[in-house]
Tab-separated table of C-alpha atoms in Angstrom:
chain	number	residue	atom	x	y	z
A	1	UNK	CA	55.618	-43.824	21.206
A	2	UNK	CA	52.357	-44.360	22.266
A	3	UNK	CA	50.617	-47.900	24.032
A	4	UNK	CA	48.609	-50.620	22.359
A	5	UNK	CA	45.690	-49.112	25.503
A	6	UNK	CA	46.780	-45.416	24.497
A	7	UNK	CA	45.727	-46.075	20.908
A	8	UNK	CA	42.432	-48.438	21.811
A	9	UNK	CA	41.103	-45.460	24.183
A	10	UNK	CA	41.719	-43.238	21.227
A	11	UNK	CA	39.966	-45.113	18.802
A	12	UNK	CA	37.124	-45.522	20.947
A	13	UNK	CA	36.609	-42.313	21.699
A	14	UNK	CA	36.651	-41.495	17.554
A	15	UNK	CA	33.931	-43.811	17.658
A	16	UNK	CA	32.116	-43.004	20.819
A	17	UNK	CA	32.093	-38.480	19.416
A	18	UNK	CA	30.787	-39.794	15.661
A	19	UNK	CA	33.920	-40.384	14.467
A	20	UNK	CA	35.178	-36.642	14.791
A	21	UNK	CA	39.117	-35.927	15.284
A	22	UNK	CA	39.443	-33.315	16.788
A	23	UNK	CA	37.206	-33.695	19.465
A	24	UNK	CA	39.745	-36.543	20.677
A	25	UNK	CA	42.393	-34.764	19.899
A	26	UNK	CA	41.213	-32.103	22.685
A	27	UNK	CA	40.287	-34.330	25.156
A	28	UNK	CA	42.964	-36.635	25.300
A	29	UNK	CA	46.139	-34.330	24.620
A	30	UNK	CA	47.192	-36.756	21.929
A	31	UNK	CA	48.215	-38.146	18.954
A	32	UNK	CA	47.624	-35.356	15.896
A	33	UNK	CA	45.313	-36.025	13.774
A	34	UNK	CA	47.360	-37.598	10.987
A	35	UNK	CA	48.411	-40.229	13.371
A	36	UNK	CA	44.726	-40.809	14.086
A	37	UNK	CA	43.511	-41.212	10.733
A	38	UNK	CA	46.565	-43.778	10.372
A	39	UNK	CA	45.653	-45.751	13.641
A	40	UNK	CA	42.134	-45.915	12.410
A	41	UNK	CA	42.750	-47.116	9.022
A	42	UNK	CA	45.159	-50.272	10.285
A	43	UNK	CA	42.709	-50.958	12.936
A	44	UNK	CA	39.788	-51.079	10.285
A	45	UNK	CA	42.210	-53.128	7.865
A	46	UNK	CA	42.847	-55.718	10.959
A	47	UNK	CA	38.825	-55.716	11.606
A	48	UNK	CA	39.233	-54.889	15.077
A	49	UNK	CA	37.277	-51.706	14.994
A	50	UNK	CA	33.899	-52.989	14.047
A	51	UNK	CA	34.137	-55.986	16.192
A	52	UNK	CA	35.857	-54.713	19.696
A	53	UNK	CA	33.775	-51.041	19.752
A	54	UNK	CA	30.156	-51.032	19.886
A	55	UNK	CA	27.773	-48.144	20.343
A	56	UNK	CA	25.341	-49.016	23.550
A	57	UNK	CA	21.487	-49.652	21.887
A	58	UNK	CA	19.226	-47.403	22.037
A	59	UNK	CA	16.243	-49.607	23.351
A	60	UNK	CA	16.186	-52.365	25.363
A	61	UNK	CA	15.230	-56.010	24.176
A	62	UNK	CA	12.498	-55.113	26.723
A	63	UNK	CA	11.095	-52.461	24.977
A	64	UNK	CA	11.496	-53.624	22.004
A	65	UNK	CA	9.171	-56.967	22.850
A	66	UNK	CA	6.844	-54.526	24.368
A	67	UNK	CA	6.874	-52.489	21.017
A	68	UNK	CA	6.099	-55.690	18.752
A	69	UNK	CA	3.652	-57.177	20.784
A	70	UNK	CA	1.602	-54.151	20.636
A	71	UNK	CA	1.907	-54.154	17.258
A	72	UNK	CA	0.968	-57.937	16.902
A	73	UNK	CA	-1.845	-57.175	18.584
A	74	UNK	CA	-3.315	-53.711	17.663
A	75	UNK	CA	-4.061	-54.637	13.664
A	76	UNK	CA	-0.125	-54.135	12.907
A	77	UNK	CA	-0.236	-50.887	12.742
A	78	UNK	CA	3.049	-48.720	12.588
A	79	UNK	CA	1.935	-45.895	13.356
A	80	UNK	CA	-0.313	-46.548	16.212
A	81	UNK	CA	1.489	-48.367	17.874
A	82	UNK	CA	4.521	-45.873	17.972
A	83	UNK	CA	2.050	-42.928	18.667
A	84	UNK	CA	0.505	-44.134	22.009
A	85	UNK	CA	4.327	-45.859	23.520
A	86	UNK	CA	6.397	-42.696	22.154
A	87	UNK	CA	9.071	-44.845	20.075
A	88	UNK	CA	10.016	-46.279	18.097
A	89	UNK	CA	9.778	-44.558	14.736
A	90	UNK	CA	7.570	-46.379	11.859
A	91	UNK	CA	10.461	-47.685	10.446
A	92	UNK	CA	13.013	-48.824	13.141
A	93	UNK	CA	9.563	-50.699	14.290
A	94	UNK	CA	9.354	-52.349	10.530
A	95	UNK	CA	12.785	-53.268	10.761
A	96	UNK	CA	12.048	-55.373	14.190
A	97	UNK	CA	8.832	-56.963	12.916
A	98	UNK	CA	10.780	-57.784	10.177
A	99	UNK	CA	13.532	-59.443	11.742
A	100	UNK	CA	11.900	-61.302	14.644
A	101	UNK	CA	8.328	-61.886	12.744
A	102	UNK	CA	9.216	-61.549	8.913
A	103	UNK	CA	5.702	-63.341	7.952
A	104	UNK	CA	3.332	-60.943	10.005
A	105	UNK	CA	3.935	-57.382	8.148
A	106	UNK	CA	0.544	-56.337	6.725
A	107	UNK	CA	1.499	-55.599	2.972
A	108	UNK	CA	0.560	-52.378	1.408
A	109	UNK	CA	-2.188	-52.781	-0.746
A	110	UNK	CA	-4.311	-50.609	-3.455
A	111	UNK	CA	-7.291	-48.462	-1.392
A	112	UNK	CA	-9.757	-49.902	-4.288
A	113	UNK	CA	-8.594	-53.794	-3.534
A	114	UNK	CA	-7.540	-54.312	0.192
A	115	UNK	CA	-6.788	-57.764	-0.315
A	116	UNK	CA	-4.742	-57.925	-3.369
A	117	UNK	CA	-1.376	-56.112	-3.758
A	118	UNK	CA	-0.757	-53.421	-6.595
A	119	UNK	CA	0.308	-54.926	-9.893
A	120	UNK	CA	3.816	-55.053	-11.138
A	121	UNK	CA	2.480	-52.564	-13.858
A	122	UNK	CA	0.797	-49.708	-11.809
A	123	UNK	CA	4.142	-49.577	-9.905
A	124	UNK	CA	6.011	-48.940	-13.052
A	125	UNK	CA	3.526	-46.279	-14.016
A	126	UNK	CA	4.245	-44.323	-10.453
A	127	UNK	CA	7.760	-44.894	-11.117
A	128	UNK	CA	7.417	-43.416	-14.273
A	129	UNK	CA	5.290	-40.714	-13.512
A	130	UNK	CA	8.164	-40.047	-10.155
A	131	UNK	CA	10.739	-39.703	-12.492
A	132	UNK	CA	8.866	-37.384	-14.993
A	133	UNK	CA	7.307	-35.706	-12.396
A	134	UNK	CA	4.366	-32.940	-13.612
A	135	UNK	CA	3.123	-32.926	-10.113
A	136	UNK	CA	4.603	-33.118	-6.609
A	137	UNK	CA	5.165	-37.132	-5.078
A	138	UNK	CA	2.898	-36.710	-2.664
A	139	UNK	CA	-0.147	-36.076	-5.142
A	140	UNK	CA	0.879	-38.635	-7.258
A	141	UNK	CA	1.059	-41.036	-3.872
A	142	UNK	CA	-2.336	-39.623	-3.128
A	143	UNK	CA	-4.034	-40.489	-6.411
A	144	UNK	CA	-2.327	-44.104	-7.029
A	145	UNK	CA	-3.706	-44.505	-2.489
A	146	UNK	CA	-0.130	-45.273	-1.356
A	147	UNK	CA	2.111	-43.333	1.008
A	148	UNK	CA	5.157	-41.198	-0.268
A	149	UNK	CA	7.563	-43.580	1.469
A	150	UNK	CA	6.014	-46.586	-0.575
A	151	UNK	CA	6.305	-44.858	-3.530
A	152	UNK	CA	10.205	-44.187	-3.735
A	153	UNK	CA	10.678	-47.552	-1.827
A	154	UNK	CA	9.180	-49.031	-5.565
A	155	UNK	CA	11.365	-46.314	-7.423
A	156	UNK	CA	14.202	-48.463	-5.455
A	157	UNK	CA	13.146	-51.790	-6.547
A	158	UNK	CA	12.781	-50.868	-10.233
A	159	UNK	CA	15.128	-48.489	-11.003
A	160	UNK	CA	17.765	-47.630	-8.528
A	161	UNK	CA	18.903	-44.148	-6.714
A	162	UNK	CA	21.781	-44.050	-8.800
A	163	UNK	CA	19.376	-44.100	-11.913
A	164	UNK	CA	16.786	-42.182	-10.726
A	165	UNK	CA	19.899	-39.413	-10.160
A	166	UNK	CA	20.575	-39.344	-13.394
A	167	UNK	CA	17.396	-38.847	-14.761
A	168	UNK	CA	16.914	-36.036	-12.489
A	169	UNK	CA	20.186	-34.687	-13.782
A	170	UNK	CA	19.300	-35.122	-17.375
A	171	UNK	CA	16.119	-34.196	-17.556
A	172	UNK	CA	16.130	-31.161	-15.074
A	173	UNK	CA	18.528	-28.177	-15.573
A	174	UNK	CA	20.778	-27.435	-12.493
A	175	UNK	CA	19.168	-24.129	-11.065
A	176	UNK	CA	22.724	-22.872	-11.346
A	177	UNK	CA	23.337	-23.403	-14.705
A	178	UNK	CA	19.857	-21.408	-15.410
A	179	UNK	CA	21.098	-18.887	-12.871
A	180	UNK	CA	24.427	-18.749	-14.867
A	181	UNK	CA	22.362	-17.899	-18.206
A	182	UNK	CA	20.457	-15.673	-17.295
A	183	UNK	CA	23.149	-13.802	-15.527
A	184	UNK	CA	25.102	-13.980	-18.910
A	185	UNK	CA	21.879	-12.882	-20.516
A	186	UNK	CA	21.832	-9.461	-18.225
A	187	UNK	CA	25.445	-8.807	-18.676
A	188	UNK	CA	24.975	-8.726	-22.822
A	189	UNK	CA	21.922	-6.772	-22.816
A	190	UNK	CA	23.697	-4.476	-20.693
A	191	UNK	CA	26.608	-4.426	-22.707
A	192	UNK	CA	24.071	-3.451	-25.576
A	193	UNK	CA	22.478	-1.028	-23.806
A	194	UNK	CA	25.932	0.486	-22.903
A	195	UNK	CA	26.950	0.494	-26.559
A	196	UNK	CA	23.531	1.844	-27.915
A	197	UNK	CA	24.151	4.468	-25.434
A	198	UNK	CA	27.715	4.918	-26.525
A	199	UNK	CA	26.167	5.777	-30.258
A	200	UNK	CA	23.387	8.110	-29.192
A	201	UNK	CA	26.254	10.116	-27.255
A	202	UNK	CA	28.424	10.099	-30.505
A	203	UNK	CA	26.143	11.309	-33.104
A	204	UNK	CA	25.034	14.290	-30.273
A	205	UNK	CA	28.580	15.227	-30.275
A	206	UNK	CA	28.758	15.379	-33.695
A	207	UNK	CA	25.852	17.848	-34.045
A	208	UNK	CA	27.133	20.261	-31.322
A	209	UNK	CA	30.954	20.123	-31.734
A	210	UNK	CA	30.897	19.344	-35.570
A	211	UNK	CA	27.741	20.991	-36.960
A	212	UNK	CA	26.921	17.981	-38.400
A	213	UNK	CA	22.874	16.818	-39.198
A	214	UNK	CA	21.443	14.589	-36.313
A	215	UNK	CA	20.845	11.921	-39.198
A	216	UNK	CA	24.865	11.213	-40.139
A	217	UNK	CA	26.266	7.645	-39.962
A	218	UNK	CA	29.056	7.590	-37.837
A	219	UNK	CA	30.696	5.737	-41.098
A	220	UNK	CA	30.552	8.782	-42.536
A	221	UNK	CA	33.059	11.103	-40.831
A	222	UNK	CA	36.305	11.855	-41.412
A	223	UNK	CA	39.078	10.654	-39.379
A	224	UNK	CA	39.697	14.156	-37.991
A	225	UNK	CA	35.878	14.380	-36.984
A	226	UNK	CA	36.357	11.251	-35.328
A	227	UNK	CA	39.301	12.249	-32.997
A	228	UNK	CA	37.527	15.272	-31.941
A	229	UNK	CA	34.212	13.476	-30.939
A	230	UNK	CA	36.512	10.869	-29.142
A	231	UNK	CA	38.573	13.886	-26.970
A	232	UNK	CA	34.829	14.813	-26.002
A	233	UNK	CA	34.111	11.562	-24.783
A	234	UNK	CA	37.218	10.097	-23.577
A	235	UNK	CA	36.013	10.932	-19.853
A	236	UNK	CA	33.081	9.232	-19.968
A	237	UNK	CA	33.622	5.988	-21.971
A	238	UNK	CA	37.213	3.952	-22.175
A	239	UNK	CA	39.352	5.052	-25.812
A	240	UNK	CA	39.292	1.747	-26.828
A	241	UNK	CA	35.456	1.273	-26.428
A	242	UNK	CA	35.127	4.560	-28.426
A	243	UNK	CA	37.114	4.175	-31.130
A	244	UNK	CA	36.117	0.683	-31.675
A	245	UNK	CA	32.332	1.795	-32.367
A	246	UNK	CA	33.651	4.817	-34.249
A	247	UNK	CA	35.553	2.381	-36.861
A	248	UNK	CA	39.078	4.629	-35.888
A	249	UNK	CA	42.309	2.935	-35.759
A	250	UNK	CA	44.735	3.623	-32.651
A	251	UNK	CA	47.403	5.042	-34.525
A	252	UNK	CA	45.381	6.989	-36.236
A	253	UNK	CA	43.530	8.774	-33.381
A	254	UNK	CA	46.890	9.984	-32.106
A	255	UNK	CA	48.428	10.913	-35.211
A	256	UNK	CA	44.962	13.559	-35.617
A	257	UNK	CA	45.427	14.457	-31.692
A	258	UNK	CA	48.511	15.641	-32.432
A	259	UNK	CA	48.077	17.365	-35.259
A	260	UNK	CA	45.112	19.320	-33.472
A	261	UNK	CA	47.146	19.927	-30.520
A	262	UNK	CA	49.695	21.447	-33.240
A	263	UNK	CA	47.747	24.223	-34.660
A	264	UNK	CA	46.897	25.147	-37.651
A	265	UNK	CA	49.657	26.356	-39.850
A	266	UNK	CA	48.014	28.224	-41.882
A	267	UNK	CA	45.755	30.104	-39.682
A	268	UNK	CA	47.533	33.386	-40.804
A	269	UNK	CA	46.913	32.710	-44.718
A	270	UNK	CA	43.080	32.201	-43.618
A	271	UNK	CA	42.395	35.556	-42.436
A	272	UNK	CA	44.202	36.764	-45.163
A	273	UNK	CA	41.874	35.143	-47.554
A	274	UNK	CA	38.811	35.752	-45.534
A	275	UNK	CA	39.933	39.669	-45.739
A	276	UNK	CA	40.874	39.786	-48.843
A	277	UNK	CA	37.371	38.200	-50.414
A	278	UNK	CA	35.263	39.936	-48.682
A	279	UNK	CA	37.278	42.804	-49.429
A	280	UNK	CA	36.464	42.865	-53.185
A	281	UNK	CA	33.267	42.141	-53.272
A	282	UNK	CA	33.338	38.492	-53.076
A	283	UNK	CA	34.309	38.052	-56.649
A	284	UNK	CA	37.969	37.054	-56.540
A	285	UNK	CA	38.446	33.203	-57.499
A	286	UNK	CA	41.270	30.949	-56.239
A	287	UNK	CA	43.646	31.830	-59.166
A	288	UNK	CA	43.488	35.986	-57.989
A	289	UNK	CA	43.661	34.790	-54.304
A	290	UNK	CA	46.602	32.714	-55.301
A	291	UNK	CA	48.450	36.203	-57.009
A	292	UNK	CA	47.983	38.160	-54.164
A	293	UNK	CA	49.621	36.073	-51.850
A	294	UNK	CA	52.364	35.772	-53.911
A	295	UNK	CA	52.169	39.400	-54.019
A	296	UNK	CA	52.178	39.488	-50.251
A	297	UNK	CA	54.893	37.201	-50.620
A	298	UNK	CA	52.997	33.856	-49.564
A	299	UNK	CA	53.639	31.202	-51.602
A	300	UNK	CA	51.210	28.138	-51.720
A	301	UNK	CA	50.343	25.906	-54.589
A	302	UNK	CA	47.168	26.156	-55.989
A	303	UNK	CA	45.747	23.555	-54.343
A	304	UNK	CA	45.761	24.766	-51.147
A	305	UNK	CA	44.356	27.843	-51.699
A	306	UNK	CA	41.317	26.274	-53.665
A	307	UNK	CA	40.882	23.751	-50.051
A	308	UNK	CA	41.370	26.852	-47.940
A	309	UNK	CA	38.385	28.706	-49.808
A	310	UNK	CA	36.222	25.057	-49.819
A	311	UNK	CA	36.932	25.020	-45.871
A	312	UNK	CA	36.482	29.029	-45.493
A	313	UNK	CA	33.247	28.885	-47.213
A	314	UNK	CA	34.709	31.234	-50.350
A	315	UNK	CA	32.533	31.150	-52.783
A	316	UNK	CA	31.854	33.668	-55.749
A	317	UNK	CA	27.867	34.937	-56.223
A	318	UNK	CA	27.414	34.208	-59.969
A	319	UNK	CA	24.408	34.816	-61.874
A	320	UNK	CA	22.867	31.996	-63.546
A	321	UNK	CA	22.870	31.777	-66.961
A	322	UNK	CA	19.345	32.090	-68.355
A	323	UNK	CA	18.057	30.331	-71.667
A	324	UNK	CA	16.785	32.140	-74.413
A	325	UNK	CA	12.941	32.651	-74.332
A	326	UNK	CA	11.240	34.410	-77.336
A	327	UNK	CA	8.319	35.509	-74.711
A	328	UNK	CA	8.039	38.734	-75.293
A	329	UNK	CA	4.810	39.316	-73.363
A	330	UNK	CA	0.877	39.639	-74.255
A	331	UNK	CA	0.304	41.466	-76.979
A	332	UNK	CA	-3.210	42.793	-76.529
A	333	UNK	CA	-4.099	43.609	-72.556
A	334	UNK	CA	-6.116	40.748	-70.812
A	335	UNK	CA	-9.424	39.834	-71.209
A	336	UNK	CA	-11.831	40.340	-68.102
A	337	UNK	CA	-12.424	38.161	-65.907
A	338	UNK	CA	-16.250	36.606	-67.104
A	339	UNK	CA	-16.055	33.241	-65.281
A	340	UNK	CA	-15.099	34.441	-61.830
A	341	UNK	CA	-14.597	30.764	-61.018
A	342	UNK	CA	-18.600	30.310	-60.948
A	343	UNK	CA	-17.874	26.974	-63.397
A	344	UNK	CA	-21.368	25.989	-63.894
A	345	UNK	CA	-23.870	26.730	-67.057
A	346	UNK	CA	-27.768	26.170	-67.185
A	347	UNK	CA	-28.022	24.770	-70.452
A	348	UNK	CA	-25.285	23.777	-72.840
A	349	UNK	CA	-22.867	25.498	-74.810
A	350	UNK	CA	-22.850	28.347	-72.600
A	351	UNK	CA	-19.602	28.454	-70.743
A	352	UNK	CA	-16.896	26.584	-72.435
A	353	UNK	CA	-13.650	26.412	-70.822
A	354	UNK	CA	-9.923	26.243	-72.468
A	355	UNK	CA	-6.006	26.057	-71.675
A	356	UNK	CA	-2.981	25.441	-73.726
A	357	UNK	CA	-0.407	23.350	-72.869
A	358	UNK	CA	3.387	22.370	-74.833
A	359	UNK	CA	4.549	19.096	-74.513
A	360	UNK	CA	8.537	18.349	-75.154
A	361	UNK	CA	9.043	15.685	-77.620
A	362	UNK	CA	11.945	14.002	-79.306
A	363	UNK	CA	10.382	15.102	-82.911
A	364	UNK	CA	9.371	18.429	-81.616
A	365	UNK	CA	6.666	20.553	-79.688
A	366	UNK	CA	3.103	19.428	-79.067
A	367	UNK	CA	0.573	21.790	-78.054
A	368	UNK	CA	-2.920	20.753	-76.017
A	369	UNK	CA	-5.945	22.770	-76.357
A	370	UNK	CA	-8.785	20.655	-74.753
A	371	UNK	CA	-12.243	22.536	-74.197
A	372	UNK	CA	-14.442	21.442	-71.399
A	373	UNK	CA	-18.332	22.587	-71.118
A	374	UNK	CA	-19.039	23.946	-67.761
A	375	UNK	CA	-22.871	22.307	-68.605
């Protein structure tokens, strides 16, 4: 247990260090600091503490006569009278006038009007104009001819810190908040960027692993495509970024993997079919491919063999069927050549010019034979 004294000369010392703990705590050994928050608050709550501890004043009542008489007596001036004695400052100085000679402060007045104070109305304007601020305080102190101090000592009378505070808070963002967007801006257009980047490396893929043209939507390959241009990428991007911009469900990607990693089953039958094609000339369709496996004693349905030629490339030369013409050719040779493109004429009637052409028509043929004078 510690003394009535013990916990006096502790609570003066709080007082004496600007109410700091552990400062006391060090220099005196004792209590912890728990018990000195506790001694504090029941000596506050019995209104000892204010009362019995008292910090020593900075100036004397000496100096502080000295300081008002010179101001008394130098045009009460604040500031030159606490430039040529070195103290106070303006305002501890204001608050002494104040107190001893409340009648003798010179009141601040407008720089146009020495005598008369500013109205009620120009000090709501600066208020106004404080709290909206375009411009720093000080200019708009400089152009209304009143100090900065005097300015936010009306923005007290009027309005309050507290309100003034929440002005500033409503109508100026919090540079965090703008530092928060714009850091969320970055990350999306990086994400963007990442993803636009993720496409250009997809449809690249698809023209060197998959032959495809440069100019393919990626909505327009098949699931197996897909898987393949996703094991080509895998190292570089995550699998679930990838197939999420190729359109590829999970399952799906692994069901494909696997069956790649299988093999293909009917790799013999392929080469069989290539052989056997080019073999005969390229003429054989699906239905003699399909009898000479049978033959070879393969047996496949006719389906498969007809994919296995579409995916092989197996297709018969045919010739095209022409339709009938009548042409037979010219029956007298050609005429010479009299024009030899030199389509002008002196005089008219003297180089006329002529072409036929037939016109297909619901009812029939139509002919056209215009002539044209070269003239």
């Amino acid at each position: 247990m510690f003394t009535e004294e013990e916990k006096i000369r502790a609570i003066e010392l709080y007082f004496k260090y600007g109410k700091k703990l552990a400062p006391v705590v060090r220099e005196l050994g004792y209590p912890s600091k728990r018990n000195l928050r506790r001694w504090i608050r029941s000596w506050e709550a019995g209104g000892g503490a204010k009362e019995s501890i008292r910090h020593k004043h900075r100036y004397s009542d000496e100096q502080k006569q000295i300081a008002i008489e010179h101001y008394l007596n130098h045009g009460c001036c604040l500031a030159f009278t606490s430039r040529p004695l070195g103290y106070p400052c303006t305002d501890v100085l204001a608050c002494w006038v104040n107190k001893l000679y409340p009648n003798r402060r010179r009141i601040f007045t407008s720089k146009t009007n020495p005598v008369a104070p500013f109205e009620p109305e120009v000090k709501r304007q600066a208020v106004m104009a404080l709290c909206t601020r375009q411009v720093s305080a000080r200019e708009i102190a400089r152009r209304i001819g009143v100090s900065r101090a005097v300015l936010y000592k009306w923005k007290d009378e009027i309005i309050g810190n507290s309100v003034y505070q929440t002005m500033r808070k409503h109508n100026e963002p919090s540079l965090e908040a703008e530092r928060d967007a714009l850091r969320e801006e970055v990350a999306r257009l990086n994400q963007e960027i990442r993803r636009q980047q993720m496409e250009l490396d997809i449809l690249k893929k698809a023209e060197e692993i998959i032959k495809k043209d440069p100019g393919i939507s990626i909505s327009h390959l098949n699931n197996r495509e897909k898987t393949k241009i996703a094991d080509a990428l895998r190292q570089t991007y995550p699998l679930t970024e990838l197939l999420h911009v190729l359109g590829l469900a999970r399952s799906s990607y692994f069901y494909h993997r696997a069956a790649l990693k299988a093999g293909d089953k009917y790799a013999t039958i392929r080469t069989m079919l290539t052989d056997t094609f080019n073999s005969n000339y390229q003429c054989y369709g699906y239905r003699r491919l399909h009898a000479m496996l049978r033959h070879e004693g393969s047996r496949l349905s006719e389906k498969v063999v007809r994919r296995l030629m579409v995916e092989e490339q197996l297709v018969v030369s045919r010739n095209r069927r022409r339709r009938y013409s009548s042409y037979c050719g010219e029956i007298e040779p050609a005429p010479d050549n009299l024009i030899a493109r030199d389509f002008k004429a002196e005089q008219p009637n003297q180089k006329w010019l002529t072409d036929i052409t037939e016109f297909q028509l619901p009812a029939g043929k139509v002919w056209l034979s215009p002539v044209v004078d070269c003239f």
